[in-house]
Coordinates of C-alpha atoms and ligand atoms in Angstrom, one line a residue:
X70 CA 36.1 14.6 1.5
X71 CA 35.6 15.7 5.0
X72 CA 33.2 13.7 7.2
X73 CA 31.7 15.6 10.1
X74 CA 30.3 14.0 13.2
X75 CA 27.3 16.0 14.4
X76 CA 26.2 15.7 18.0
X77 CA 22.5 15.2 18.6
X78 CA 20.0 14.0 21.2
X79 CA 17.5 11.2 20.6
X80 CA 13.8 11.6 20.0
X81 CA 11.5 9.1 21.5
X82 CA 8.8 9.0 18.7
X83 CA 10.6 7.5 15.8
X84 CA 8.9 4.1 15.9
X85 CA 8.0 3.1 12.3
X86 CA 4.3 2.3 11.7
X87 CA 2.7 0.0 9.2
X88 CA 4.9 1.4 6.5
X89 CA 7.8 3.5 7.8
X90 CA 8.0 6.7 9.9
X91 CA 5.2 9.2 9.1
X92 CA 4.9 12.6 10.8
X93 CA 3.9 16.2 10.2
X94 CA 6.5 18.0 8.1
X95 CA 7.2 20.3 11.1
X96 CA 8.3 17.3 13.2
X97 CA 10.6 16.1 10.4
X98 CA 12.1 19.7 10.4
X99 CA 13.0 19.7 14.0
X100 CA 16.7 19.9 14.6
X101 CA 18.5 16.6 13.5
X102 CA 15.1 14.8 13.4
X103 CA 15.5 13.3 9.9
X104 CA 19.2 12.8 10.3
X105 CA 18.8 10.9 13.6
X106 CA 16.4 8.6 11.9
X107 CA 18.5 8.0 8.8
X108 CA 21.6 7.4 10.9
X109 CA 19.6 5.0 13.1
X110 CA 18.6 3.1 9.9
X111 CA 22.3 2.8 8.8
X112 CA 23.5 1.9 12.3
X113 CA 20.9 -1.0 12.3
X114 CA 22.2 -2.5 9.0
X115 CA 25.0 -4.9 9.0
X116 CA 27.5 -2.9 7.0
X117 CA 26.9 -0.1 4.5
X118 CA 30.5 0.1 3.3
X119 CA 30.9 -0.2 -0.4
X120 CA 27.2 -0.9 -0.9
X121 CA 24.7 0.6 -3.3
X122 CA 21.5 2.5 -2.2
X123 CA 18.4 3.6 -4.1
X124 CA 16.9 7.0 -3.2
X125 CA 13.6 8.6 -4.3
X126 CA 10.3 9.9 -3.1
X127 CA 6.8 10.9 -4.2
X128 CA 7.7 14.5 -4.7
X129 CA 5.8 15.9 -1.7
X130 CA 6.9 19.0 0.2
X131 CA 10.3 18.5 1.8
X132 CA 11.3 15.6 -0.6
X133 CA 14.2 17.6 -2.2
X134 CA 15.6 19.0 1.1
X135 CA 15.4 15.6 2.8
X136 CA 17.2 14.0 -0.1
X137 CA 20.1 16.3 0.1
X138 CA 20.5 15.5 3.8
X139 CA 20.2 11.8 3.2
X140 CA 22.8 11.8 0.4
X141 CA 25.3 13.4 2.7
X142 CA 24.6 10.9 5.5
X143 CA 24.7 8.0 3.1
X144 CA 28.1 9.0 1.7
X145 CA 29.5 9.6 5.2
X146 CA 28.4 6.1 6.2
X147 CA 30.3 4.5 3.4
X148 CA 27.8 3.8 0.6
X149 CA 29.8 3.7 -2.7
X150 CA 26.9 4.1 -5.1
X151 CA 23.7 6.1 -4.9
X152 CA 21.0 5.6 -7.5
X153 CA 18.6 8.5 -7.4
X154 CA 15.4 9.2 -9.3
X155 CA 15.6 12.3 -11.5
X156 CA 14.0 15.3 -9.7
X157 CA 14.2 13.1 -6.5
X158 CA 11.1 11.2 -7.9
X159 CA 10.5 7.5 -7.7
X160 CA 7.3 5.6 -7.1
X161 CA 7.5 3.0 -4.3
X162 CA 7.2 0.0 -6.7
X163 CA 9.9 1.7 -8.9
X164 CA 12.3 1.9 -5.9
X165 CA 11.6 -1.8 -5.2
X166 CA 12.4 -2.7 -8.8
X167 CA 15.6 -0.6 -9.0
X168 CA 16.9 -2.2 -5.8
X169 CA 16.3 -5.7 -7.3
X170 CA 17.6 -4.7 -10.8
X171 CA 20.8 -3.2 -9.5
X172 CA 21.2 -5.7 -6.7
X173 CA 21.4 -2.7 -4.3
X174 CA 21.8 -3.2 -0.6
X175 CA 18.5 -1.3 -0.1
X176 CA 16.7 1.9 -0.6
X177 CA 15.0 4.8 1.2
X178 CA 11.5 5.9 0.0
X179 CA 10.5 9.4 1.0
X180 CA 6.7 9.3 1.2
X181 CA 3.8 9.4 3.5
X182 CA 1.8 7.5 0.8
X183 CA -1.8 8.4 0.7
X184 CA -1.5 11.0 3.5
X185 CA -1.9 14.7 2.3
X186 CA 1.3 16.7 1.5
X187 CA 2.4 20.3 1.9
X188 CA 4.2 22.4 4.5
X189 CA 1.5 21.7 7.2
X190 CA 0.9 18.1 6.2
X191 CA 2.7 14.8 6.3
X192 CA 6.1 13.5 5.3
X193 CA 7.5 10.0 5.7
X194 CA 10.5 7.8 5.2
X195 CA 10.9 4.1 5.0
X196 CA 13.8 1.7 4.4
X197 CA 13.5 -1.2 1.9
X198 CA 15.9 -4.1 2.1
X199 CA 17.8 -5.9 -0.6
X200 CA 14.8 -8.0 -1.8
X201 CA 13.1 -4.6 -2.7
X202 CA 10.6 -5.0 0.1
X203 CA 9.8 -3.0 3.3
X204 CA 12.1 -3.7 6.2
X205 CA 10.7 -6.6 8.3
X206 CA 9.7 -5.9 11.9
X207 CA 12.9 -7.2 13.3
X208 CA 14.7 -4.4 11.5
X209 CA 12.2 -1.7 12.2
X210 CA 12.3 -2.6 15.9
X211 CA 16.2 -2.3 15.8
X212 CA 15.9 1.1 14.0
X213 CA 13.5 2.4 16.7
X214 CA 15.7 1.1 19.5
X215 CA 18.8 2.7 18.0
X216 CA 16.9 6.0 17.5
X217 CA 16.2 6.1 21.3
X218 CA 19.9 6.1 22.1
X219 CA 21.6 7.9 19.2
X220 CA 24.0 10.7 20.2
X221 CA 25.5 11.7 16.8
X222 CA 25.3 11.2 13.1
X223 CA 27.8 11.4 10.2
X224 CA 27.6 14.0 7.4
X225 CA 29.8 14.3 4.3
X226 CA 30.7 17.9 3.5
X227 CA 29.8 18.0 -0.1
X228 CA 28.0 20.5 -2.4
X229 CA 24.3 20.3 -3.1
X230 CA 23.6 17.7 -5.8
X231 CA 21.8 18.6 -9.0
X232 CA 18.9 16.1 -8.9
X233 CA 17.2 17.4 -12.1
X234 CA 19.6 16.3 -14.8
X235 CA 20.1 12.6 -15.7
X236 CA 23.8 12.0 -15.1
X237 CA 26.4 9.7 -13.8
X238 CA 29.4 11.2 -11.9
X239 CA 31.7 10.6 -9.0
X240 CA 32.2 12.4 -5.7
X241 CA 35.7 11.1 -4.9
X242 CA 35.1 7.4 -5.1
X243 CA 31.3 7.5 -4.6
X244 CA 29.3 6.8 -7.8
X245 CA 26.2 9.0 -8.2
X246 CA 23.6 8.0 -10.8
X247 CA 20.6 10.3 -11.4
X248 CA 18.3 8.0 -13.4
X249 CA 15.1 8.5 -15.4
X250 CA 12.3 7.6 -12.9
X251 CA 10.2 5.7 -15.4
X252 CA 12.3 3.8 -17.9
X253 CA 13.3 0.7 -16.0
X254 CA 9.9 0.3 -14.4
X255 CA 8.1 0.7 -17.8
X256 CA 10.5 -1.9 -19.2
X257 CA 9.5 -4.3 -16.4
X258 CA 5.8 -3.8 -17.2
X259 CA 6.4 -4.7 -20.9
X260 CA 7.9 -8.0 -19.7
X261 CA 4.8 -8.9 -17.7
X262 CA 1.9 -7.9 -19.9
X263 CA 0.8 -8.2 -23.5
X264 CA 1.3 -4.6 -24.5
X265 CA 0.5 -5.3 -28.2
X266 CA -2.9 -6.7 -27.2
X267 CA -3.7 -3.8 -24.9
X268 CA -2.5 -1.3 -27.6
X269 CA -4.8 -2.9 -30.2
X270 CA -7.8 -2.8 -27.8
X271 CA -7.1 0.9 -27.1
X272 CA -6.5 1.8 -30.8
X273 CA -9.7 0.0 -31.9
X274 CA -11.7 1.8 -29.2
X275 CA -12.6 -1.4 -27.4
X276 CA -10.9 0.1 -24.4
X277 CA -11.4 3.7 -23.4
X278 CA -9.8 4.8 -20.2
X279 CA -9.2 7.5 -17.7
X280 CA -6.4 7.3 -15.1
X281 CA -6.3 9.8 -12.1
X282 CA -2.8 10.3 -10.9
X283 CA -4.2 12.6 -8.1
X284 CA -1.3 15.1 -8.7
X285 CA 1.1 12.5 -7.3
X286 CA 4.0 10.3 -8.4
X287 CA 2.2 8.1 -11.0
X288 CA 1.6 11.0 -13.4
X289 CA 4.8 10.7 -15.3
X290 CA 4.6 6.8 -15.2
X291 CA 1.0 6.8 -16.4
X292 CA 1.6 9.3 -19.2
X293 CA 4.6 7.3 -20.5
X294 CA 2.9 3.9 -20.3
X295 CA -0.8 4.6 -21.1
X296 CA -0.5 7.5 -23.5
X297 CA 2.9 7.1 -25.1
X298 CA 3.5 3.4 -25.1
X299 CA -0.1 2.1 -25.3
X300 CA -1.6 4.9 -27.4
X301 CA -4.3 6.1 -25.1
X302 CA -5.4 9.6 -26.2
X303 CA -3.7 12.5 -24.7
X304 CA -5.6 13.6 -21.6
X305 CA -6.5 10.0 -20.6
X306 CA -4.2 10.7 -17.6
X307 CA -5.7 13.4 -15.4
X308 CA -4.0 15.3 -12.6
X309 CA -0.8 14.0 -14.1
X310 CA 1.7 16.5 -12.8
X311 CA 3.2 15.6 -9.3
X312 CA 2.7 18.6 -7.0
X313 CA 4.3 19.1 -3.6
X314 CA 0.8 19.4 -2.0
X315 CA -1.0 17.1 -4.4
X316 CA -3.1 20.1 -5.4
X317 CA -4.4 20.4 -1.9
X318 CA -6.1 17.0 -2.1
X319 CA -5.8 13.7 -0.3
X320 CA -3.9 11.4 -2.7
X321 CA -5.9 8.3 -1.6
X322 CA -7.5 6.4 -4.4
X323 CA -11.0 5.7 -3.1
X324 CA -14.5 6.8 -4.0
X325 CA -14.3 9.6 -1.5
X326 CA -11.0 11.2 -2.4
X327 CA -11.0 10.4 -6.1
X328 CA -14.4 12.0 -6.4
X329 CA -13.8 13.5 -9.9
X330 CA -13.1 10.0 -11.3
X331 CA -16.0 8.4 -9.4
X332 CA -18.4 11.0 -10.8
X333 CA -17.1 10.3 -14.3
X334 CA -17.6 6.6 -14.0
X335 CA -21.1 6.6 -12.5
X336 CA -22.6 8.8 -15.2
X337 CA -23.6 8.4 -18.8
X338 CA -20.7 8.3 -21.3
X339 CA -18.2 6.8 -18.8
X340 CA -15.1 5.2 -20.4
X341 CA -14.8 1.4 -20.3
X342 CA -12.1 1.5 -17.6
X343 CA -10.8 3.9 -15.0
X344 CA -8.3 3.8 -12.2
X345 CA -6.5 5.9 -9.7
X346 CA -3.3 5.6 -7.7
X347 CA -2.0 7.2 -4.5
X348 CA 0.8 9.5 -3.4
X349 CA 3.7 7.1 -4.0
X350 CA 2.1 4.9 -6.6
X351 CA 1.6 1.6 -4.8
X352 CA -2.2 1.7 -4.3
X353 CA -4.8 1.3 -7.0
X354 CA -8.5 1.8 -7.3
X355 CA -10.2 0.0 -10.2
X356 CA -13.5 1.2 -11.8
X357 CA -15.5 0.2 -14.8
X358 CA -18.5 1.8 -16.5
X359 CA -20.9 2.1 -13.5
X360 CA -19.0 -0.2 -11.2
X361 CA -16.4 0.0 -8.5
X362 CA -14.3 -3.1 -7.9
X363 CA -13.4 -3.6 -4.2
X364 CA -9.7 -4.2 -3.7
X365 CA -10.6 -7.6 -2.2
X366 CA -12.6 -8.6 -5.3
X367 CA -9.9 -7.3 -7.6
X368 CA -7.4 -9.6 -5.9
X369 CA -9.7 -12.6 -6.2
X370 CA -10.5 -11.8 -9.9
X371 CA -6.8 -11.5 -10.6
X372 CA -6.1 -14.9 -9.0
X373 CA -8.9 -16.5 -10.9
X374 CA -7.7 -15.0 -14.2
X375 CA -4.0 -15.1 -13.9
X376 CA -3.7 -17.6 -16.8
X377 CA -4.8 -14.8 -19.2
X378 CA -1.7 -12.7 -18.4
X379 CA 1.6 -13.6 -20.0
X380 CA 3.7 -13.4 -16.8
X381 CA 1.4 -15.8 -15.0
X382 CA 0.2 -18.0 -17.9
X383 CA 2.2 -21.0 -16.6
X384 CA 0.4 -20.9 -13.2
X385 CA 0.8 -19.2 -9.9
X386 CA 2.3 -20.8 -6.8
X387 CA -0.1 -19.4 -4.3
X388 CA -1.9 -16.3 -3.0
X389 CA -2.0 -14.2 0.2
X390 CA -4.2 -11.5 1.6
X391 CA -4.0 -9.4 4.8
X392 CA -6.3 -10.5 7.5
X393 CA -8.9 -7.8 7.1
X394 CA -9.1 -8.3 3.4
X395 CA -12.2 -10.2 2.4
X396 CA -12.2 -13.9 1.9
X397 CA -13.0 -13.7 -1.8
X398 CA -9.5 -14.8 -2.8
X399 CA -9.7 -17.8 -0.4
X400 CA -12.6 -19.1 -2.5
X401 CA -10.6 -18.9 -5.7
X402 CA -7.6 -20.6 -4.0
X403 CA -9.9 -23.4 -2.8
X404 CA -11.4 -23.9 -6.2
X405 CA -8.0 -23.9 -7.9
X406 CA -6.3 -25.9 -5.2
X407 CA -3.8 -23.1 -4.5
X408 CA -2.1 -22.4 -1.1
X409 CA -3.6 -19.3 0.5
X410 CA -2.0 -17.3 3.3
X411 CA -3.6 -14.8 5.7
X412 CA -1.0 -12.2 7.0
X413 CA -1.2 -9.1 9.2
X414 CA -1.8 -5.8 7.6
X415 CA 1.4 -4.4 6.0
X416 CA 3.2 -5.3 2.8
X417 CA 6.3 -6.4 4.7
X418 CA 4.5 -9.6 5.8
X419 CA 4.3 -10.8 2.1
X420 CA 8.1 -10.6 1.6
X421 CA 9.1 -14.0 2.9
X422 CA 6.2 -15.7 1.2
X423 CA 7.2 -14.1 -2.2
X424 CA 10.9 -14.8 -1.7
X425 CA 10.3 -18.4 -1.0
X426 CA 7.9 -18.7 -3.9
X427 CA 5.0 -19.8 -1.7
X428 CA 2.9 -17.1 -3.4
X429 CA 2.8 -15.3 -6.7
X430 CA 0.0 -12.8 -6.1
X431 CA -1.0 -10.9 -3.0
X432 CA -3.2 -8.0 -1.9
X433 CA -4.9 -6.0 0.7
X434 CA -8.2 -4.4 1.2
X435 CA -6.4 -1.0 1.5
X436 CA -6.2 -0.7 -2.3
X437 CA -3.0 -2.7 -2.7
X438 CA -2.2 -5.6 -4.9
X439 CA 1.0 -6.9 -6.6
X440 CA 3.0 -10.0 -7.6
X441 CA 6.4 -11.4 -7.3
X442 CA 7.8 -8.9 -9.9
X443 CA 8.7 -6.5 -7.1
X444 CA 8.3 -6.6 -3.3
X445 CA 5.9 -3.7 -2.9
X446 CA 2.3 -3.3 -3.9
X447 CA 2.1 -1.8 -7.3
X448 CA -0.7 0.5 -8.5
X449 CA 0.1 0.7 -12.2
X450 CA 0.8 -3.1 -12.3
X451 CA -2.8 -3.7 -11.1
X452 CA -4.1 -1.3 -13.8
X453 CA -2.2 -3.0 -16.5
X454 CA -3.4 -6.4 -15.2
X455 CA -7.0 -5.2 -15.6
X456 CA -6.4 -3.7 -19.0
X457 CA -4.7 -6.9 -20.2
X458 CA -7.6 -8.9 -18.8
X459 CA -10.3 -6.7 -20.5
X460 CA -8.4 -6.9 -23.8
X461 CA -8.1 -10.7 -23.5
X462 CA -11.6 -11.5 -22.3
X463 CA -13.2 -8.9 -24.5
X464 CA -15.6 -8.1 -21.7
X465 CA -16.5 -5.1 -19.7
X466 CA -15.4 -4.7 -16.0
X467 CA -18.9 -5.2 -15.0
X468 CA -19.3 -8.4 -16.9
X469 CA -16.0 -9.8 -15.5
X470 CA -17.0 -9.0 -11.9
X471 CA -20.6 -10.3 -12.2
X472 CA -19.4 -13.5 -13.8
X473 CA -16.9 -13.9 -11.0
X474 CA -19.6 -13.5 -8.3
X475 CA -21.8 -15.9 -10.2
X476 CA -19.1 -18.6 -10.0
X477 CA -17.6 -18.0 -6.6
X478 CA -20.3 -16.0 -4.7
X479 CA -19.9 -12.4 -3.5
X480 CA -18.1 -11.2 -0.4
X481 CA -20.0 -8.0 0.2
X482 CA -17.5 -5.7 1.9
X483 CA -17.0 -2.3 3.4
X484 CA -14.6 -0.5 5.7
X485 CA -15.6 2.3 8.1
X486 CA -12.8 4.5 9.3
X487 CA -13.1 6.8 12.3
X488 CA -10.1 9.2 11.9
X489 CA -8.4 11.4 14.5
X490 CA -10.0 9.7 17.5
X491 CA -8.6 10.6 20.8
X492 CA -5.9 8.0 21.4
X493 CA -7.0 7.3 25.0
X494 CA -10.5 6.6 23.9
X495 CA -9.2 4.4 21.1
X496 CA -7.1 2.4 23.5
X497 CA -10.1 2.0 25.9
X498 CA -12.2 0.7 23.0
X499 CA -9.6 -2.0 22.4
X500 CA -9.3 -2.8 26.1
X501 CA -13.1 -3.2 26.1
X502 CA -13.1 -5.4 23.0
X503 CA -10.4 -7.6 24.5
X504 CA -12.5 -8.1 27.6
X505 CA -15.5 -8.9 25.4
X506 CA -13.8 -11.6 23.3
X507 CA -13.9 -14.5 25.7
X508 CA -17.6 -13.9 26.4
X509 CA -18.6 -14.1 22.8
X510 CA -18.1 -17.7 21.8
X511 CA -21.3 -19.4 20.4
X512 CA -23.3 -16.3 21.2
X513 CA -26.2 -15.6 18.9
X514 CA -26.9 -12.1 17.6
X515 CA -30.0 -12.2 15.3
X516 CA -28.9 -14.2 12.2
X517 CA -25.3 -14.4 13.4
X518 CA -23.8 -17.1 15.5
X519 CA -20.3 -16.3 16.7
X520 CA -17.9 -19.1 15.6
X521 CA -14.6 -17.4 16.8
X522 CA -13.6 -14.2 18.5
X523 CA -9.9 -13.5 18.9
X524 CA -7.0 -11.2 18.5
X525 CA -5.1 -12.1 15.3
X526 CA -1.5 -13.3 15.8
X527 CA 0.7 -14.4 12.9
X528 CA 3.5 -16.9 12.7
X529 CA 5.6 -16.4 9.6
X530 CA 5.8 -19.8 7.9
X531 CA 9.3 -19.0 6.6
X532 CA 11.2 -17.5 9.5
X533 CA 8.8 -18.5 12.3
X534 CA 8.7 -14.9 13.7
X535 CA 5.6 -14.1 15.6
X536 CA 3.6 -10.9 15.3
X537 CA 0.9 -10.4 17.9
X538 CA -2.0 -8.0 18.4
X539 CA -2.7 -7.6 14.7
X540 CA -6.4 -6.8 14.9
X541 CA -9.5 -8.1 16.6
X542 CA -11.7 -10.4 14.6
X543 CA -15.2 -11.8 15.2
X544 CA -16.2 -14.5 12.8
X545 CA -19.7 -15.9 12.4
X546 CA -20.9 -19.3 11.3
X547 CA -22.4 -18.0 8.1
X548 CA -18.9 -16.8 7.0
X549 CA -19.5 -13.1 7.9
X550 CA -16.8 -11.2 9.8
X551 CA -16.3 -8.0 11.7
X552 CA -12.7 -6.9 12.2
X553 CA -11.4 -4.0 14.3
X554 CA -7.9 -2.5 13.9
X555 CA -6.1 0.6 14.7
X556 CA -4.3 2.1 11.7
X557 CA -0.5 2.3 11.7
X558 CA -0.2 5.0 9.1
X559 CA -2.1 8.0 10.5
X560 CA -0.4 11.0 12.1
X561 CA -3.2 12.6 14.1
X562 CA -4.7 10.7 17.1
X563 CA -5.9 7.2 16.3
X564 CA -7.8 5.9 13.3
X565 CA -10.1 3.1 14.1
X566 CA -10.9 0.9 11.2
X567 CA -14.0 -1.4 11.2
X568 CA -13.9 -4.0 8.4
X569 CA -17.3 -5.6 7.6
X570 CA -17.8 -8.6 5.4
X571 CA -20.8 -10.8 4.4
X572 CA -20.9 -13.7 2.0
X573 CA -23.7 -14.1 -0.5
X574 CA -24.3 -16.9 -2.9
X575 CA -27.5 -15.3 -4.1
X576 CA -27.7 -15.0 -7.9
X577 CA -29.0 -11.5 -7.3
X578 CA -25.9 -10.6 -5.2
X579 CA -24.8 -8.1 -7.8
X580 CA -27.9 -6.0 -7.1
X581 CA -27.1 -5.6 -3.4
X582 CA -25.9 -2.2 -2.2
X583 CA -23.1 -2.9 0.3
X584 CA -24.1 -0.5 3.1
X585 CA -27.7 -1.8 3.0
X586 CA -26.6 -5.5 2.8
X587 CA -24.2 -4.9 5.7
X588 CA -26.5 -2.8 7.9
X589 CA -27.1 -5.5 10.6
X590 CA -23.3 -6.1 10.8
X591 CA -22.7 -2.4 11.1
X592 CA -25.1 -2.2 14.0
X593 CA -23.4 -5.2 15.6
X594 CA -20.0 -3.6 15.2
X595 CA -21.2 -0.6 17.1
X596 CA -22.7 -2.8 19.8
X597 CA -19.3 -4.4 20.3
X598 CA -16.9 -1.4 20.1
X599 CA -19.2 1.5 21.1
X600 CA -17.3 4.0 19.0
X601 CA -20.2 6.3 18.4
X602 CA -21.3 6.1 22.0
X603 CA -17.8 6.7 23.3
X604 CA -16.8 9.6 20.9
X605 CA -20.2 11.2 20.4
X606 CA -19.7 10.8 16.6
X607 CA -22.7 9.9 14.5
X608 CA -20.9 8.5 11.5
X609 CA -17.6 7.2 10.1
X610 CA -15.1 9.7 8.6
X611 CA -14.6 7.7 5.5
X612 CA -16.6 4.7 4.2
X613 CA -15.1 2.7 1.4
Ligands
LIG994 C1 0.5 0.9 4.1 C2 1.1 -0.5 3.9 C3 0.0 -1.4 3.6 C4 -1.1 -1.3 4.6 C5 -1.6 0.1 4.7 C6 -2.7 0.4 5.6 O1 0.1 1.4 2.9 O2 2.1 -0.5 2.9 O3 0.5 -2.7 3.5 O4 -2.2 -2.1 4.2 O5 -0.5 0.9 5.0 O6 -2.3 0.5 6.9 P1 -3.1 1.0 8.1 O7 -4.4 0.3 8.0 O8 -2.3 0.6 9.2 O9 -3.3 2.5 8.0 P2 0.6 2.7 2.3 O10 -0.1 2.8 0.9 O11 0.1 3.8 3.2 O12 2.0 2.6 2.2

């Protein structure tokens, strides 16, 4: 086959963020933009020759066109096998699993996750390494540096590939496999959870459920697993057909964007359990009849109940959470004498801990949790964990959560996001916060005495790599915290995230409404960062 070398000029904005490169579709469609990035990825890897690569995306606009380009570049760079999800579709955790299952060299996931999709919206791409997890910082830095100096890329001159039919064929000596997107992943889930128990609970009516796929990738996975394999009634999965624009919605599973589900669950006649996932299927939101489980609480409850799940019945080695995630899981770890790690935001930071078996479960406040079965967060895994738990404990979501708070106390938690803030203002806010930090020690603000005020830096306990400037945190003697961070996944201006957390051992903790309970901390956060004052805004864009 003929391999062409195409001359191009570098772009200077291809620095991967928290999870890969995310930009507006129009930017990805600029001449050679996508190709430059993909070639930069391959140039940064040791040697692609003779290796296997997994390819798939969340089905958003540009997924198919991008895949055809990537296939040609991958073949030109010497890959000998491409494993591609049928229709170009694979969820992020399914990519992670396929890489591990097939001992592939890596994979490319085409997704901008929870960001909206469509011609005028976002596209994204990220590389996952051979453990199935997101490329570590060392590699993403190398990719960015390469993208700044790239002058050409390689392209195999081949016909457009039919992505819609499951098949295995060769293009000269390159093996192409178009695989069912769901089968291998669903099989993995049956190895982890007690499907018979869940099925029985569903059949007997003990569990009724609604799953919102938000017109994104989990639709086909959820229909297969919940409706076909576990016997949930047809229609239990809503918005189950992946659409290029996610139906015009924002495929972010939170109470604001999954409003249809939230309304269902906070009204009479709600099912026992509900959940939603995001664009690429790695996030999860857990709801019960009249209760929302914060992702931080969900992680803590999973850690405290792991023994009820077949895959973890023999015990877990440790747990980890991202720094802004509430300290609820720390309390469980302490009670169970488990190692507990605090990492920067971004799933890539869990990779080494999972690979070296320092942890089994991990999670983030940003609606992500998972275990050592893959190296990505996994939305449907979390849903199955909860279904298994409800079936095993024969209790409602509310009973499970309230019992947990009774035993461990409650970390009342909320995140306030200010989206599309002018980047210059956002940077000034952080300069201001950095100046403030040294003046805060031991200061008293009402009921709050500052115990530490710093900028989080992380030393990976496995490879000793250091990641600096990972968020500003102000901790108080009563265990409360305020954390400030700039998002690494937005595509317009800057998104300032304020994470608020207050610990309560009060037996009435379950009656507290988070925004009310956190009101004094919310005021204090504004006093520190002055976002309202500096932007003229009166409220956060999204509160979760
Ligand atoms: C990505 C990462 C997560 C991270 C999240 C939030 O999620 O995979 O590990 O917690 O971004 O990032 P930020 O606060 O920087 O926006 P996803 O679901 O977007 O891939």
